[in-house]
CSV table of C-alpha atoms in Angstrom, one decimal:
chain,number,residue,atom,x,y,z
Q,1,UNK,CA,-17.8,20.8,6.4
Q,2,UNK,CA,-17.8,17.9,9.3
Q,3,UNK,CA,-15.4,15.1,10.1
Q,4,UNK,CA,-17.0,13.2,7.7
Q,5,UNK,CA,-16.4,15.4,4.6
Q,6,UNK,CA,-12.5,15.9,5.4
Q,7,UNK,CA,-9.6,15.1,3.1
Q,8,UNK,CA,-6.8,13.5,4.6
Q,9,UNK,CA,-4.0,10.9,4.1
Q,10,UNK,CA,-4.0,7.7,3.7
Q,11,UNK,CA,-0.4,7.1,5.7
Q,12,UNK,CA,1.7,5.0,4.5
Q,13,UNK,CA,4.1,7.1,4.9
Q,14,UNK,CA,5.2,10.0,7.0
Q,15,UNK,CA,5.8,12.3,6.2
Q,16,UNK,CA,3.2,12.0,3.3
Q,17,UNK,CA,4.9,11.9,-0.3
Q,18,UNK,CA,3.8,15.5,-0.7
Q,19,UNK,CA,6.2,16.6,1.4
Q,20,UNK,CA,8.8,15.6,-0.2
Q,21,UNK,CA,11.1,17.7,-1.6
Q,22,UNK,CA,14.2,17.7,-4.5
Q,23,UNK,CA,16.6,18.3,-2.2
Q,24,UNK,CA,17.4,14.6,-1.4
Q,25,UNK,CA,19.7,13.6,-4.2
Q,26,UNK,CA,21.2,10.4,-5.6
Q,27,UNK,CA,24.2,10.4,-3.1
Q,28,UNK,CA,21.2,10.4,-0.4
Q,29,UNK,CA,20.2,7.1,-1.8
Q,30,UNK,CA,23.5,5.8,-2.6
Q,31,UNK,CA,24.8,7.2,0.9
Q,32,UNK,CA,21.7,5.1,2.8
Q,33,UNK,CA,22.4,2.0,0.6
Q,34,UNK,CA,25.9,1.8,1.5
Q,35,UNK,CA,24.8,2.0,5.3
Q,36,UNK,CA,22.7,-1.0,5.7
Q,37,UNK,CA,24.5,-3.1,7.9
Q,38,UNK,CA,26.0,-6.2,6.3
Q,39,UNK,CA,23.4,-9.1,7.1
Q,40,UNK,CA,20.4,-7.4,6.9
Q,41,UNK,CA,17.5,-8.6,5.9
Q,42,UNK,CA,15.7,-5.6,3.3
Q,43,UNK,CA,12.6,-5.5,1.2
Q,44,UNK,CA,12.0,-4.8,-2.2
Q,45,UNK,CA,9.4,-3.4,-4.5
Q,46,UNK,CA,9.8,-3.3,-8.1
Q,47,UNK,CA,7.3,-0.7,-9.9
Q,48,UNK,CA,6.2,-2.0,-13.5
Q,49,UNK,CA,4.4,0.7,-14.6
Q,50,UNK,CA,2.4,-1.0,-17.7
Q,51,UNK,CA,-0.9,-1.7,-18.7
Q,52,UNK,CA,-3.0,-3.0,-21.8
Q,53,UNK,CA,-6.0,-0.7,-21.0
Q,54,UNK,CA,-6.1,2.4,-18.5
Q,55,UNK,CA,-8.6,1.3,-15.6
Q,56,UNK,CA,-10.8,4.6,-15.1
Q,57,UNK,CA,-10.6,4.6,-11.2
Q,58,UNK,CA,-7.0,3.8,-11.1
Q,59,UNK,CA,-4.7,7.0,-9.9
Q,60,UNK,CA,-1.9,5.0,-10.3
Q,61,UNK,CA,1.4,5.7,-12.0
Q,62,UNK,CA,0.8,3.7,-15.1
Q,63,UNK,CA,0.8,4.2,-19.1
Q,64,UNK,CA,-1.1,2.3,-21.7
Q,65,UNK,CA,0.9,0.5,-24.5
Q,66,UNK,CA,-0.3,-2.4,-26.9
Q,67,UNK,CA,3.1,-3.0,-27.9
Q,68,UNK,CA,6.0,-4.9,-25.7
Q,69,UNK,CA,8.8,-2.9,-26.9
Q,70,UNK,CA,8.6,-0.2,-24.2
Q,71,UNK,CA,8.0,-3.2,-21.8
Q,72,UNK,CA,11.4,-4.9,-23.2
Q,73,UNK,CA,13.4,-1.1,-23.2
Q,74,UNK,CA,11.8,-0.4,-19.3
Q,75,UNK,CA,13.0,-3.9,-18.4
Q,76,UNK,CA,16.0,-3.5,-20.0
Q,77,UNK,CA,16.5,-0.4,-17.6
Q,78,UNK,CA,15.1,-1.7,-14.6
Q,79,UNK,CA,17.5,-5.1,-14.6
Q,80,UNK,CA,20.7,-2.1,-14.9
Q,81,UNK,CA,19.2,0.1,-11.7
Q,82,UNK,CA,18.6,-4.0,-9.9
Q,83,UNK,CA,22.7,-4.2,-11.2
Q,84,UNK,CA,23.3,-0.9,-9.6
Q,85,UNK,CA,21.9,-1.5,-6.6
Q,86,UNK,CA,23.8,-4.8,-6.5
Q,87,UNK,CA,26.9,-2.8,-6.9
Q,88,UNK,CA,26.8,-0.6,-3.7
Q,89,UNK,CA,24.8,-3.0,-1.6
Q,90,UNK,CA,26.5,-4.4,1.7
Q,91,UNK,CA,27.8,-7.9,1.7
Q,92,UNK,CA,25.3,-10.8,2.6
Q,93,UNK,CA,22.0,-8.9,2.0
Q,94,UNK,CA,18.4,-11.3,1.8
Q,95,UNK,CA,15.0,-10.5,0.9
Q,96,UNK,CA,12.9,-10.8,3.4
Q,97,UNK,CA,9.9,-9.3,0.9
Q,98,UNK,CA,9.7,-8.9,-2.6
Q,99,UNK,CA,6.9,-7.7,-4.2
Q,100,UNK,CA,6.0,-6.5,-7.9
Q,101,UNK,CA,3.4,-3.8,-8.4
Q,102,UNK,CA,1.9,-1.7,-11.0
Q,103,UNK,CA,0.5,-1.1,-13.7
Q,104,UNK,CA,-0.1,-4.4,-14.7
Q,105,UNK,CA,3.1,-7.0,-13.7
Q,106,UNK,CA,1.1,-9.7,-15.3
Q,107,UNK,CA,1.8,-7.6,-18.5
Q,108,UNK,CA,5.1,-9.6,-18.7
Q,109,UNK,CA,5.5,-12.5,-21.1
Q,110,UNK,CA,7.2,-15.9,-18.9
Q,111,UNK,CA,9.8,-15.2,-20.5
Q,112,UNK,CA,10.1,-11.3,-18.9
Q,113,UNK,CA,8.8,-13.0,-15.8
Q,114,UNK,CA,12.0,-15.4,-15.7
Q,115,UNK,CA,14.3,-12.9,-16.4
Q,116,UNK,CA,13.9,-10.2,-14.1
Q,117,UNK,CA,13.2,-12.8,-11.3
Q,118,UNK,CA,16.8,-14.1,-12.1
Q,119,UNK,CA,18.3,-10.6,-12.1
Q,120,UNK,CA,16.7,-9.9,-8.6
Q,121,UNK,CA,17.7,-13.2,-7.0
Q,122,UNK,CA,21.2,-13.1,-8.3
Q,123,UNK,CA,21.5,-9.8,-6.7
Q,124,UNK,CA,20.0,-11.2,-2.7
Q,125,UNK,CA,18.5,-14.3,-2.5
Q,126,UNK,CA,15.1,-14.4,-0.7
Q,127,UNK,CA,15.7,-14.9,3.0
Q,128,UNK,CA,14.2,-17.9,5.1
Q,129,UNK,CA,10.8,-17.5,5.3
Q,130,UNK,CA,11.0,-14.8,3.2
Q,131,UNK,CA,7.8,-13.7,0.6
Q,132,UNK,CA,7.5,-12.9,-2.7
Q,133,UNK,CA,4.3,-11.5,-3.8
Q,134,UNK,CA,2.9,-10.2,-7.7
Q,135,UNK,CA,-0.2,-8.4,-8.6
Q,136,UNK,CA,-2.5,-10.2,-10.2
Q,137,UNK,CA,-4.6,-8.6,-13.1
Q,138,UNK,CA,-6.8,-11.5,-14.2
Q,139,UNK,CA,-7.6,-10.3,-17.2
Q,140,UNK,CA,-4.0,-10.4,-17.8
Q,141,UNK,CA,-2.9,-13.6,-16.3
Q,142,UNK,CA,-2.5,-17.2,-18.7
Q,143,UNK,CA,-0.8,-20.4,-17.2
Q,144,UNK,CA,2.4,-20.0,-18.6
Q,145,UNK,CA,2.5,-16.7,-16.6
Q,146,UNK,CA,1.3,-18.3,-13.4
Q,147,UNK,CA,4.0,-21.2,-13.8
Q,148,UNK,CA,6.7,-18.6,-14.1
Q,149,UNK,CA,5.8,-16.7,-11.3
Q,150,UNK,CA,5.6,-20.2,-9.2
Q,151,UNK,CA,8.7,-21.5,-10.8
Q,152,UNK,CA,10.7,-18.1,-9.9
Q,153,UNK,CA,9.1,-18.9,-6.0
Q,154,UNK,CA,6.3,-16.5,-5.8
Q,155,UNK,CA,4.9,-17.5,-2.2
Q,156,UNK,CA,2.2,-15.4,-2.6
Q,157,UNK,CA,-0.7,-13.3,-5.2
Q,158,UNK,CA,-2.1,-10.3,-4.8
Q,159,UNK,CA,-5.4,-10.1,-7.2
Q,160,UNK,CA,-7.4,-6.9,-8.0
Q,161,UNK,CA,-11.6,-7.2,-7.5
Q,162,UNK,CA,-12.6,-3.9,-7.2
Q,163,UNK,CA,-16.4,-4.7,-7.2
Q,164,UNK,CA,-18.4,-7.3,-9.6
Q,165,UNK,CA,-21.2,-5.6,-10.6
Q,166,UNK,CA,-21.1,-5.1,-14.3
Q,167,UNK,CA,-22.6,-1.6,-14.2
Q,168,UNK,CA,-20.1,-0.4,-11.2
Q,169,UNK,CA,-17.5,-1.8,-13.3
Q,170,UNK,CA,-18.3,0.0,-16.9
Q,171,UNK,CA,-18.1,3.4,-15.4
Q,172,UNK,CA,-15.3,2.7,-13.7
Q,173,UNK,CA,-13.7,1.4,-16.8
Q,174,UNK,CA,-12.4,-2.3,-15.6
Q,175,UNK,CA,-14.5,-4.9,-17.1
Q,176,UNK,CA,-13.5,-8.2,-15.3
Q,177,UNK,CA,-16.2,-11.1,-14.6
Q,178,UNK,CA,-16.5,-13.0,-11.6
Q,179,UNK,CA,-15.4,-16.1,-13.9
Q,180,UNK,CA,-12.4,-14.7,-15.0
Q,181,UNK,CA,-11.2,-14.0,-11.3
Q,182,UNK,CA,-12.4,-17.1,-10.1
Q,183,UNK,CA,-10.1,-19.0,-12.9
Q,184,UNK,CA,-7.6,-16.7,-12.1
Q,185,UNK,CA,-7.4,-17.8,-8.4
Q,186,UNK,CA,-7.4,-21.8,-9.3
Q,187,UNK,CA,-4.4,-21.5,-11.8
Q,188,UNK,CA,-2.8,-19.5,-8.6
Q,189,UNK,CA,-3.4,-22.5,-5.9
Q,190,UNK,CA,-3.2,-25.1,-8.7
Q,191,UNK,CA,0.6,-24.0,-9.3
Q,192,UNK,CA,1.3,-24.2,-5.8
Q,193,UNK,CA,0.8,-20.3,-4.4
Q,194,UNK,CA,-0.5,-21.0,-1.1
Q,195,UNK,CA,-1.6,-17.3,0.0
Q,196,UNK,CA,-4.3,-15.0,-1.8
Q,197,UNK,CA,-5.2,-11.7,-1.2
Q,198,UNK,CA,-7.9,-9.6,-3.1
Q,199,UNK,CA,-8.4,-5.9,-3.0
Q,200,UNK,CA,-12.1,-4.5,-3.5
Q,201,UNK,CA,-12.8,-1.2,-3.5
Q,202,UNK,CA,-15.9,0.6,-1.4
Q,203,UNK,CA,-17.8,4.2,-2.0
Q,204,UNK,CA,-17.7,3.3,-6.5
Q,205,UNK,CA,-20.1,5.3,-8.4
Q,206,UNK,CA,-23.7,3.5,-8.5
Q,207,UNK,CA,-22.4,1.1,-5.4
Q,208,UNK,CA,-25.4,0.1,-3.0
Q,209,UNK,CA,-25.0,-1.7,0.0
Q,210,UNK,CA,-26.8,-4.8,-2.2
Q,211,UNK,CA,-24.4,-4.2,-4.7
Q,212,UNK,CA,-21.2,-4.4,-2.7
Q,213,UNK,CA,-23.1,-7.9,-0.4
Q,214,UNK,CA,-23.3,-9.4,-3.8
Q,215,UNK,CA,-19.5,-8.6,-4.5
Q,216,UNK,CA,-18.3,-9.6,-1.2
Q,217,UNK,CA,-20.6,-13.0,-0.8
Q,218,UNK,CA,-18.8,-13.7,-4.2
Q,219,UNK,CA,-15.2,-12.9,-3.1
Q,220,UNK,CA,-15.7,-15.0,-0.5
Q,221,UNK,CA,-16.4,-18.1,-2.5
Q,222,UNK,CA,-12.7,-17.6,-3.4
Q,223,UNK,CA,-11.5,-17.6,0.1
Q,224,UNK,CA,-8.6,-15.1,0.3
Q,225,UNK,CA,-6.4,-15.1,3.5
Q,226,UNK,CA,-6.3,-11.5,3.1
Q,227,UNK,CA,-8.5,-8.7,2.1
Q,228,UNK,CA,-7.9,-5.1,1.8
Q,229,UNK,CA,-11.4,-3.6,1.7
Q,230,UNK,CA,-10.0,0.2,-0.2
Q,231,UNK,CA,-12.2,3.6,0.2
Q,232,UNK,CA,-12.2,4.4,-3.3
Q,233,UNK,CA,-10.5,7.3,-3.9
Q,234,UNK,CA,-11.7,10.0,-6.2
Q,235,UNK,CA,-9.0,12.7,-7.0
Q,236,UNK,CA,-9.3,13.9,-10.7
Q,237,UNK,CA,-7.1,16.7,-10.0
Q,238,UNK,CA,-4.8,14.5,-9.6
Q,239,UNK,CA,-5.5,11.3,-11.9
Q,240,UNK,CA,-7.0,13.1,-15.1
Q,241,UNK,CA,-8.7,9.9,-16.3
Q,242,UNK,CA,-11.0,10.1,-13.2
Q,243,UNK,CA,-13.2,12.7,-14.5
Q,244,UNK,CA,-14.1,9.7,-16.9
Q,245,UNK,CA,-16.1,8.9,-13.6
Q,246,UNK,CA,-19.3,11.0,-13.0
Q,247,UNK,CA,-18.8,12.5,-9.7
Q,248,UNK,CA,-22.9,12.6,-9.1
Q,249,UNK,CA,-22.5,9.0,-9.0
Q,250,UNK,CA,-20.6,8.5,-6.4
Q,251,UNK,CA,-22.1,8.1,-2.8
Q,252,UNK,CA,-21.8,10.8,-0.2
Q,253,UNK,CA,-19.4,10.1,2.9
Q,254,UNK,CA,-22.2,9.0,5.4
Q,255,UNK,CA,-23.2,6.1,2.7
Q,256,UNK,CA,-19.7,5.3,2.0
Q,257,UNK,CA,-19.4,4.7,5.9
Q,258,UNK,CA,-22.3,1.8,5.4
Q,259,UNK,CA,-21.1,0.6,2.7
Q,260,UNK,CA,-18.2,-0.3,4.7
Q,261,UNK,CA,-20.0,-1.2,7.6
Q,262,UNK,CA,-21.9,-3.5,5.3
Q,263,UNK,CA,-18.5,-5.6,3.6
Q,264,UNK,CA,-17.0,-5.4,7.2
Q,265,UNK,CA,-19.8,-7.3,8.8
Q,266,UNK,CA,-19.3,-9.8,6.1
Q,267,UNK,CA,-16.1,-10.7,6.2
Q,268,UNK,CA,-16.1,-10.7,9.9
Q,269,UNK,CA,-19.7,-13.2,9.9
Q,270,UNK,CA,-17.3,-15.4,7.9
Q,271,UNK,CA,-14.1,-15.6,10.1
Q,272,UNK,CA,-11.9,-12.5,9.0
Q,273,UNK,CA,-10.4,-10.6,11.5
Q,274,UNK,CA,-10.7,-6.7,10.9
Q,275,UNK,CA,-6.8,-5.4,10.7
Q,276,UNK,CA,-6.5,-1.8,11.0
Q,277,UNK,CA,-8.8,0.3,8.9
Q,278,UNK,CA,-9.3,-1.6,5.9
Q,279,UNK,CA,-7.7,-4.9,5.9
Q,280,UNK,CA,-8.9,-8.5,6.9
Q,281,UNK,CA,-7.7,-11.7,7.2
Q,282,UNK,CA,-8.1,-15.4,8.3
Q,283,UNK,CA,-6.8,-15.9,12.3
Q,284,UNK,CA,-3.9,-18.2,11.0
Q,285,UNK,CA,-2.7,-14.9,8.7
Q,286,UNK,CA,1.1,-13.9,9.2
Q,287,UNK,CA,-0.9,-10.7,9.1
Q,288,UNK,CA,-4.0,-11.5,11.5
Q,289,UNK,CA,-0.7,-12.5,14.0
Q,290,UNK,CA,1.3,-9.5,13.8
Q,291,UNK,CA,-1.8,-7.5,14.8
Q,292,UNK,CA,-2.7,-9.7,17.7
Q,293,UNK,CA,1.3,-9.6,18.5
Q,294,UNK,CA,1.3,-5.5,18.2
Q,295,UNK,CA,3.9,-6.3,15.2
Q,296,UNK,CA,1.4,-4.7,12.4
Q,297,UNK,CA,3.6,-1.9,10.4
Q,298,UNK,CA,2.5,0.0,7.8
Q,299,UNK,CA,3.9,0.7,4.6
Q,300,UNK,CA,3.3,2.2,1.3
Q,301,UNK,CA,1.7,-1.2,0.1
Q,302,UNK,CA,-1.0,-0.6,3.5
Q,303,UNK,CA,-0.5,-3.3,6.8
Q,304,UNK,CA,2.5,-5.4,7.1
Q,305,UNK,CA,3.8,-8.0,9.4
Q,306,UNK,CA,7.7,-7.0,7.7
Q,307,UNK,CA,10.4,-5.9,10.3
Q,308,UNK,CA,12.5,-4.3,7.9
Q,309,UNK,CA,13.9,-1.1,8.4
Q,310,UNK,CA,14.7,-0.9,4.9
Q,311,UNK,CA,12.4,-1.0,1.2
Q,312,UNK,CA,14.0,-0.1,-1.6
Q,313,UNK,CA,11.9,0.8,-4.3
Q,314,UNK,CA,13.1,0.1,-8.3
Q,315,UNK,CA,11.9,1.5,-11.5
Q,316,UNK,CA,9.9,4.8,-12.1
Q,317,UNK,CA,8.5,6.4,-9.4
Q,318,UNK,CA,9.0,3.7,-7.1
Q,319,UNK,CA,9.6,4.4,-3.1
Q,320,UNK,CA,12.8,3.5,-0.8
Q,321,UNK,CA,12.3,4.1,2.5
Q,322,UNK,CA,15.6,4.0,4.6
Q,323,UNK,CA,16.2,5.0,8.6
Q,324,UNK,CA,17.2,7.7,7.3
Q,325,UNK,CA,14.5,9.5,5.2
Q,326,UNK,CA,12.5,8.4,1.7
Q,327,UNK,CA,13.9,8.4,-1.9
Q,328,UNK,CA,11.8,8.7,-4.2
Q,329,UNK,CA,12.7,7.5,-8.1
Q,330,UNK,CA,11.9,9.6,-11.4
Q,331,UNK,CA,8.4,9.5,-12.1
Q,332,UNK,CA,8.8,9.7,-15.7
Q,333,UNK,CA,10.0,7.2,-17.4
Q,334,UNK,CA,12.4,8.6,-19.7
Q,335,UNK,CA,13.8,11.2,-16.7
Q,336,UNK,CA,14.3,7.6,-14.5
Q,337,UNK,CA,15.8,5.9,-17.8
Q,338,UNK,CA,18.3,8.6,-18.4
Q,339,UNK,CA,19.8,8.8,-14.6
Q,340,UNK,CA,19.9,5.0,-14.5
Q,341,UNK,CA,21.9,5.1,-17.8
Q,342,UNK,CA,24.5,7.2,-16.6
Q,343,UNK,CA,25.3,5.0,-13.6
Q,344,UNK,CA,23.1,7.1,-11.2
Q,345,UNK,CA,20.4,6.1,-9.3
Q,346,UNK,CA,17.0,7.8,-10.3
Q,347,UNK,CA,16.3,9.8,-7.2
Q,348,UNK,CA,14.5,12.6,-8.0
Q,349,UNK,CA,13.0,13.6,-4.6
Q,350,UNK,CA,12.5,12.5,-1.1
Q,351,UNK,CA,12.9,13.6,2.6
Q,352,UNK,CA,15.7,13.1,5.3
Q,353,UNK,CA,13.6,12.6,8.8
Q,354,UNK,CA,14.2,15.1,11.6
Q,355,UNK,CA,13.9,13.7,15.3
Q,356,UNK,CA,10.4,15.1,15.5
Q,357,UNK,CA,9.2,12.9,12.7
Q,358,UNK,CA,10.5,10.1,13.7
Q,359,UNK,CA,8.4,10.7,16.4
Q,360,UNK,CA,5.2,11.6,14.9
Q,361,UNK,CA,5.7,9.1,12.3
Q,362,UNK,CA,5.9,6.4,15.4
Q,363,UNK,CA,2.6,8.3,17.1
Q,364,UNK,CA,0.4,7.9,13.6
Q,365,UNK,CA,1.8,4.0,12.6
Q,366,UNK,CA,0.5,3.3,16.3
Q,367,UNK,CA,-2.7,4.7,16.0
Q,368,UNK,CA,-3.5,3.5,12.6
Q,369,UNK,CA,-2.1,-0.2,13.1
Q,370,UNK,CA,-3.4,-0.2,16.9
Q,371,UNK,CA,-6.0,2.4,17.3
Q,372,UNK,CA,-4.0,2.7,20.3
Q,373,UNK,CA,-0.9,4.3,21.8
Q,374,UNK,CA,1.1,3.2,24.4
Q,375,UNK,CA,2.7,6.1,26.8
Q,376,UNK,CA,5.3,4.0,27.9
Q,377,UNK,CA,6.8,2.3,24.4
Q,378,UNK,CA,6.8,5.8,23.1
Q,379,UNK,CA,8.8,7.2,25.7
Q,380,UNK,CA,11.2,4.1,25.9
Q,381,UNK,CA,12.4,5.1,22.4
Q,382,UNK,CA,12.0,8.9,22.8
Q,383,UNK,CA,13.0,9.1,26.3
Q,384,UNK,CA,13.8,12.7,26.0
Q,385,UNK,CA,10.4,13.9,24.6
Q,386,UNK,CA,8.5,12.6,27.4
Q,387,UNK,CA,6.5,16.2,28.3
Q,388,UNK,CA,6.1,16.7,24.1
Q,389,UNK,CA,4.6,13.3,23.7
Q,390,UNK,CA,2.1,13.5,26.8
Q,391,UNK,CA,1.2,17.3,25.3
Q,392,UNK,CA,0.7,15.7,21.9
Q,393,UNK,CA,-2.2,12.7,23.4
Q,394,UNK,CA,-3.8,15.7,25.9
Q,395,UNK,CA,-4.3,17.9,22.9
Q,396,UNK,CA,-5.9,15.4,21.3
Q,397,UNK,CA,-7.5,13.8,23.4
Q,398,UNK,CA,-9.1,17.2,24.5
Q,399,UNK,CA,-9.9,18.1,20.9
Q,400,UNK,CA,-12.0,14.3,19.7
Q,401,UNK,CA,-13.4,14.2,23.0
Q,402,UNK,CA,-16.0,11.0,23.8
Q,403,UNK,CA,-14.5,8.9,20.6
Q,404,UNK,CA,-11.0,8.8,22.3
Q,405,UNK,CA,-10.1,8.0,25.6
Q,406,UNK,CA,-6.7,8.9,27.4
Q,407,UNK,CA,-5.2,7.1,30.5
Q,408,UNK,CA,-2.1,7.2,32.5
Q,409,UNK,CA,-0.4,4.5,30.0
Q,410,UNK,CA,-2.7,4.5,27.0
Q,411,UNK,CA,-4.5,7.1,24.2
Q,412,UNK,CA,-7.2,5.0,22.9
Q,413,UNK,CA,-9.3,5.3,20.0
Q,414,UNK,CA,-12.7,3.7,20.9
Q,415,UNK,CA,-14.9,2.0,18.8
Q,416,UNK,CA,-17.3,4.4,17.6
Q,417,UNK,CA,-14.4,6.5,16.9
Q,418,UNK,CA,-12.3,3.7,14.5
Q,419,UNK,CA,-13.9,4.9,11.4
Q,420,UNK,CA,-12.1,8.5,11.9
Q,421,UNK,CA,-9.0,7.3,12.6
Q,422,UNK,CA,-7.3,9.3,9.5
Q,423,UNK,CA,-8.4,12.4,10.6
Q,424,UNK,CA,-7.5,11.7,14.4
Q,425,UNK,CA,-3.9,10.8,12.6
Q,426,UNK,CA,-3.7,13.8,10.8
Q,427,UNK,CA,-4.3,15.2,14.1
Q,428,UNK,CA,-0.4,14.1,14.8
Q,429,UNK,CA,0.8,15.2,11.1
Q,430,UNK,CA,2.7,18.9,11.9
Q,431,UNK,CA,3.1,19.6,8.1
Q,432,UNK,CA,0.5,21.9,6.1
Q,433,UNK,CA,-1.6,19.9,3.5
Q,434,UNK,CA,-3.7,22.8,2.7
Q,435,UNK,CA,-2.4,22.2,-1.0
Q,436,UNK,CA,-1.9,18.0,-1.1
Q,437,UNK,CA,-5.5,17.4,-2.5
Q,438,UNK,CA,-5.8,14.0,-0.2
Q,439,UNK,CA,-9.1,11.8,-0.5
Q,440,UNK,CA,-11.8,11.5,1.4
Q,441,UNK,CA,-11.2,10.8,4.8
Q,442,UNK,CA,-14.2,7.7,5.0
């Protein structure tokens, strides 16, 4: 097996959420809460978990219902955990993110849409400059959806592509025409949301490198300020619908490489700057900045330009990270509905960071926001680790060889190198995975 055929994370986290482990507790999460300082500016994700139809591909946590009354009893529990959290919060806490993912947020009637932005906003208000970002599925998007979003102040949409060929998109199980999207988009900038990204998906089952042109050229009629160009990830151990998905159909790793290559040149012909390993953006991007700035963090929604120590994760399954370590929320719904009726916040598992991953977790965001570490900066905030850290960069510098290059201040991934910069990462991960069943590294 080569480089080309590993398995490894994606990291957004670290340690990966495999790691984690039952002994963080709800007085973990309650403890963290209560120690934000007073002030702070925090993010938030809230997880709606619902969907009208099951996308094949998808290895989401989401469920299928053609009904809104698990939607109204979920809501229902999610505004009392939002209450909860409100509860044990410090005192003058903003936003400065908010962001609602899925499933299917869209799923939510205005009405829905009104209420649970009310609940969040009455808890913290959104900070100056702060942003407040939905997915958009636009099959599942009207315009009294899009004016509640804008009227609750959503600054910006997050809209799923995937690809727009209609036989890539049957066997994946997500019919969605360019039309729709493109309608999708002008209700978006018609109501006033000023920022667009899109998320399409490379290395499908029957995807050429005509296919995914065709798919890109027509994104880009749309202009998004951001793109996040995804290695499709195929896992049916893990997401049982998958195996929907004929496996001989999909391309091997050295095609998914130019299938890559083949979008990338694209969106970089037509002004995008690459950020990272699979996003893009226009130069003027908050995003684009932050990576020019060396402010680009990663989280578990991929490349950020957020500051914040702090994401706090509602509803099932849904991740908080805190200085401190990750809590991680029920994934079932009726085990998260049950803790958060009984006062108790839903944390089911996480992991409380030792010194040595705050370290290694600082070593991987580097590389895989930067392709680059800098010596100095990491010994500046782990003065003490100076001979571990310079071991760490030899070792690996000594074990990629011509695709790396280490200096006296830097450890560089180089060009030719960038498309293995997951598995050079993993390089810095010290936990086993031999059991985590990650995706294809390309």
């Amino acid at each position: 097996m080569g480089l080309f055929d590993a398995k490894v994370p994606r990291y957004t986290s670290y340690p990966t959420a495999p790691q984690f482990s039952a002994e963080t507790t709800d007085a973990h999460a309650r403890e963290w809460i209560t120690a934000i300082p007073p002030g702070s500016r925090i993010s938030l994700y809230l997880h709606i978990p619902f969907c009208r139809r099951l996308c094949w591909f998808c290895a989401c946590r989401t469920q299928g219902t053609t009904s809104n009354d698990p939607v109204i009893t979920y809501l229902s529990t999610l505004k009392n955990e939002i209450k909860l959290l409100a509860s044990v919060l410090p005192e003058n806490v903003t936003l400065s993110r908010v962001h609602w993912g899925g499933g299917t947020p869209t799923l939510l009637d205005s009405e829905m849409i009104a209420d649970l932005a009310g609940t969040v906003f009455d808890m913290a208000p959104l900070a100056e400059n702060g942003e407040f970002s939905v997915e958009i599925d636009p099959n599942e998007v009207d315009q009294s959806r899009v004016d509640a979003l804008a009227k609750a102040g959503m600054t910006r949409a997050s809209i799923g592509v995937q690809d727009f060929d209609e036989e890539i998109q049957t066997t994946i199980g997500r019919l969605q025409s360019f039309d729709v999207t493109r309608n999708a988009a002008d209700m978006l900038r018609a109501a006033g949301i000023a920022s667009l990204n899109a998320d399409i998906l490379f290395g499908l089952p029957h995807q050429t490198t005509e296919k995914i042109a065709a798919s890109v050229q027509k994104l880009l009629t749309l202009s998004p300020d951001r793109v996040a160009l995804y290695g499709y990830a195929h896992v049916p151990w893990m997401a049982r619908r998958q195996s929907l998905i004929p496996s001989d159909a999909l391309p091997a790793p050295e095609k998914r490489l130019q299938l890559f290559e083949t979008a990338r040149q694209l969106f970089e012909w037509d002004g995008y700057r690459q950020i990272g390993i699979d996003h893009f953006a226009v130069p003027h991007d908050p995003l684009a900045i932050a990576a020019q700035t060396g402010q680009l963090r990663r989280n578990f929604q991929g490349y950020t330009d957020e500051p914040a120590e702090v994401l706090i994760g509602l509803g099932a399954s849904a991740i908080s990270r805190f200085p401190q370590g990750y809590a991680q929320n029920n994934p079932a719904t009726s085990g998260y509905t049950k803790s958060i009726r009984a006062g108790e916040f839903a944390t089911a598992r996480g992991h409380m960071f030792t010194a040595e991953d705050n370290l290694r977790a600082r070593l991987i965001e580097a590389v895989m926001c930067d392709f680059e570490v800098s010596i100095d900066e990491l010994v500046t905030r782990f003065p003490d680790r100076e001979a571990h850290i310079k071991a760490l960069l030899h070792e690996a510098a000594d074990y990629f060889g011509d695709i790396v290059r280490l200096t006296s201040t830097h450890f560089r991934i180089l060009e030719e190198g960038q498309p293995l910069t997951r598995i050079i990462a993993r390089h810095f991960d010290a936990y086993d995975m031999s059991n985590a069943g990650h995706a294809s590294a390309i």
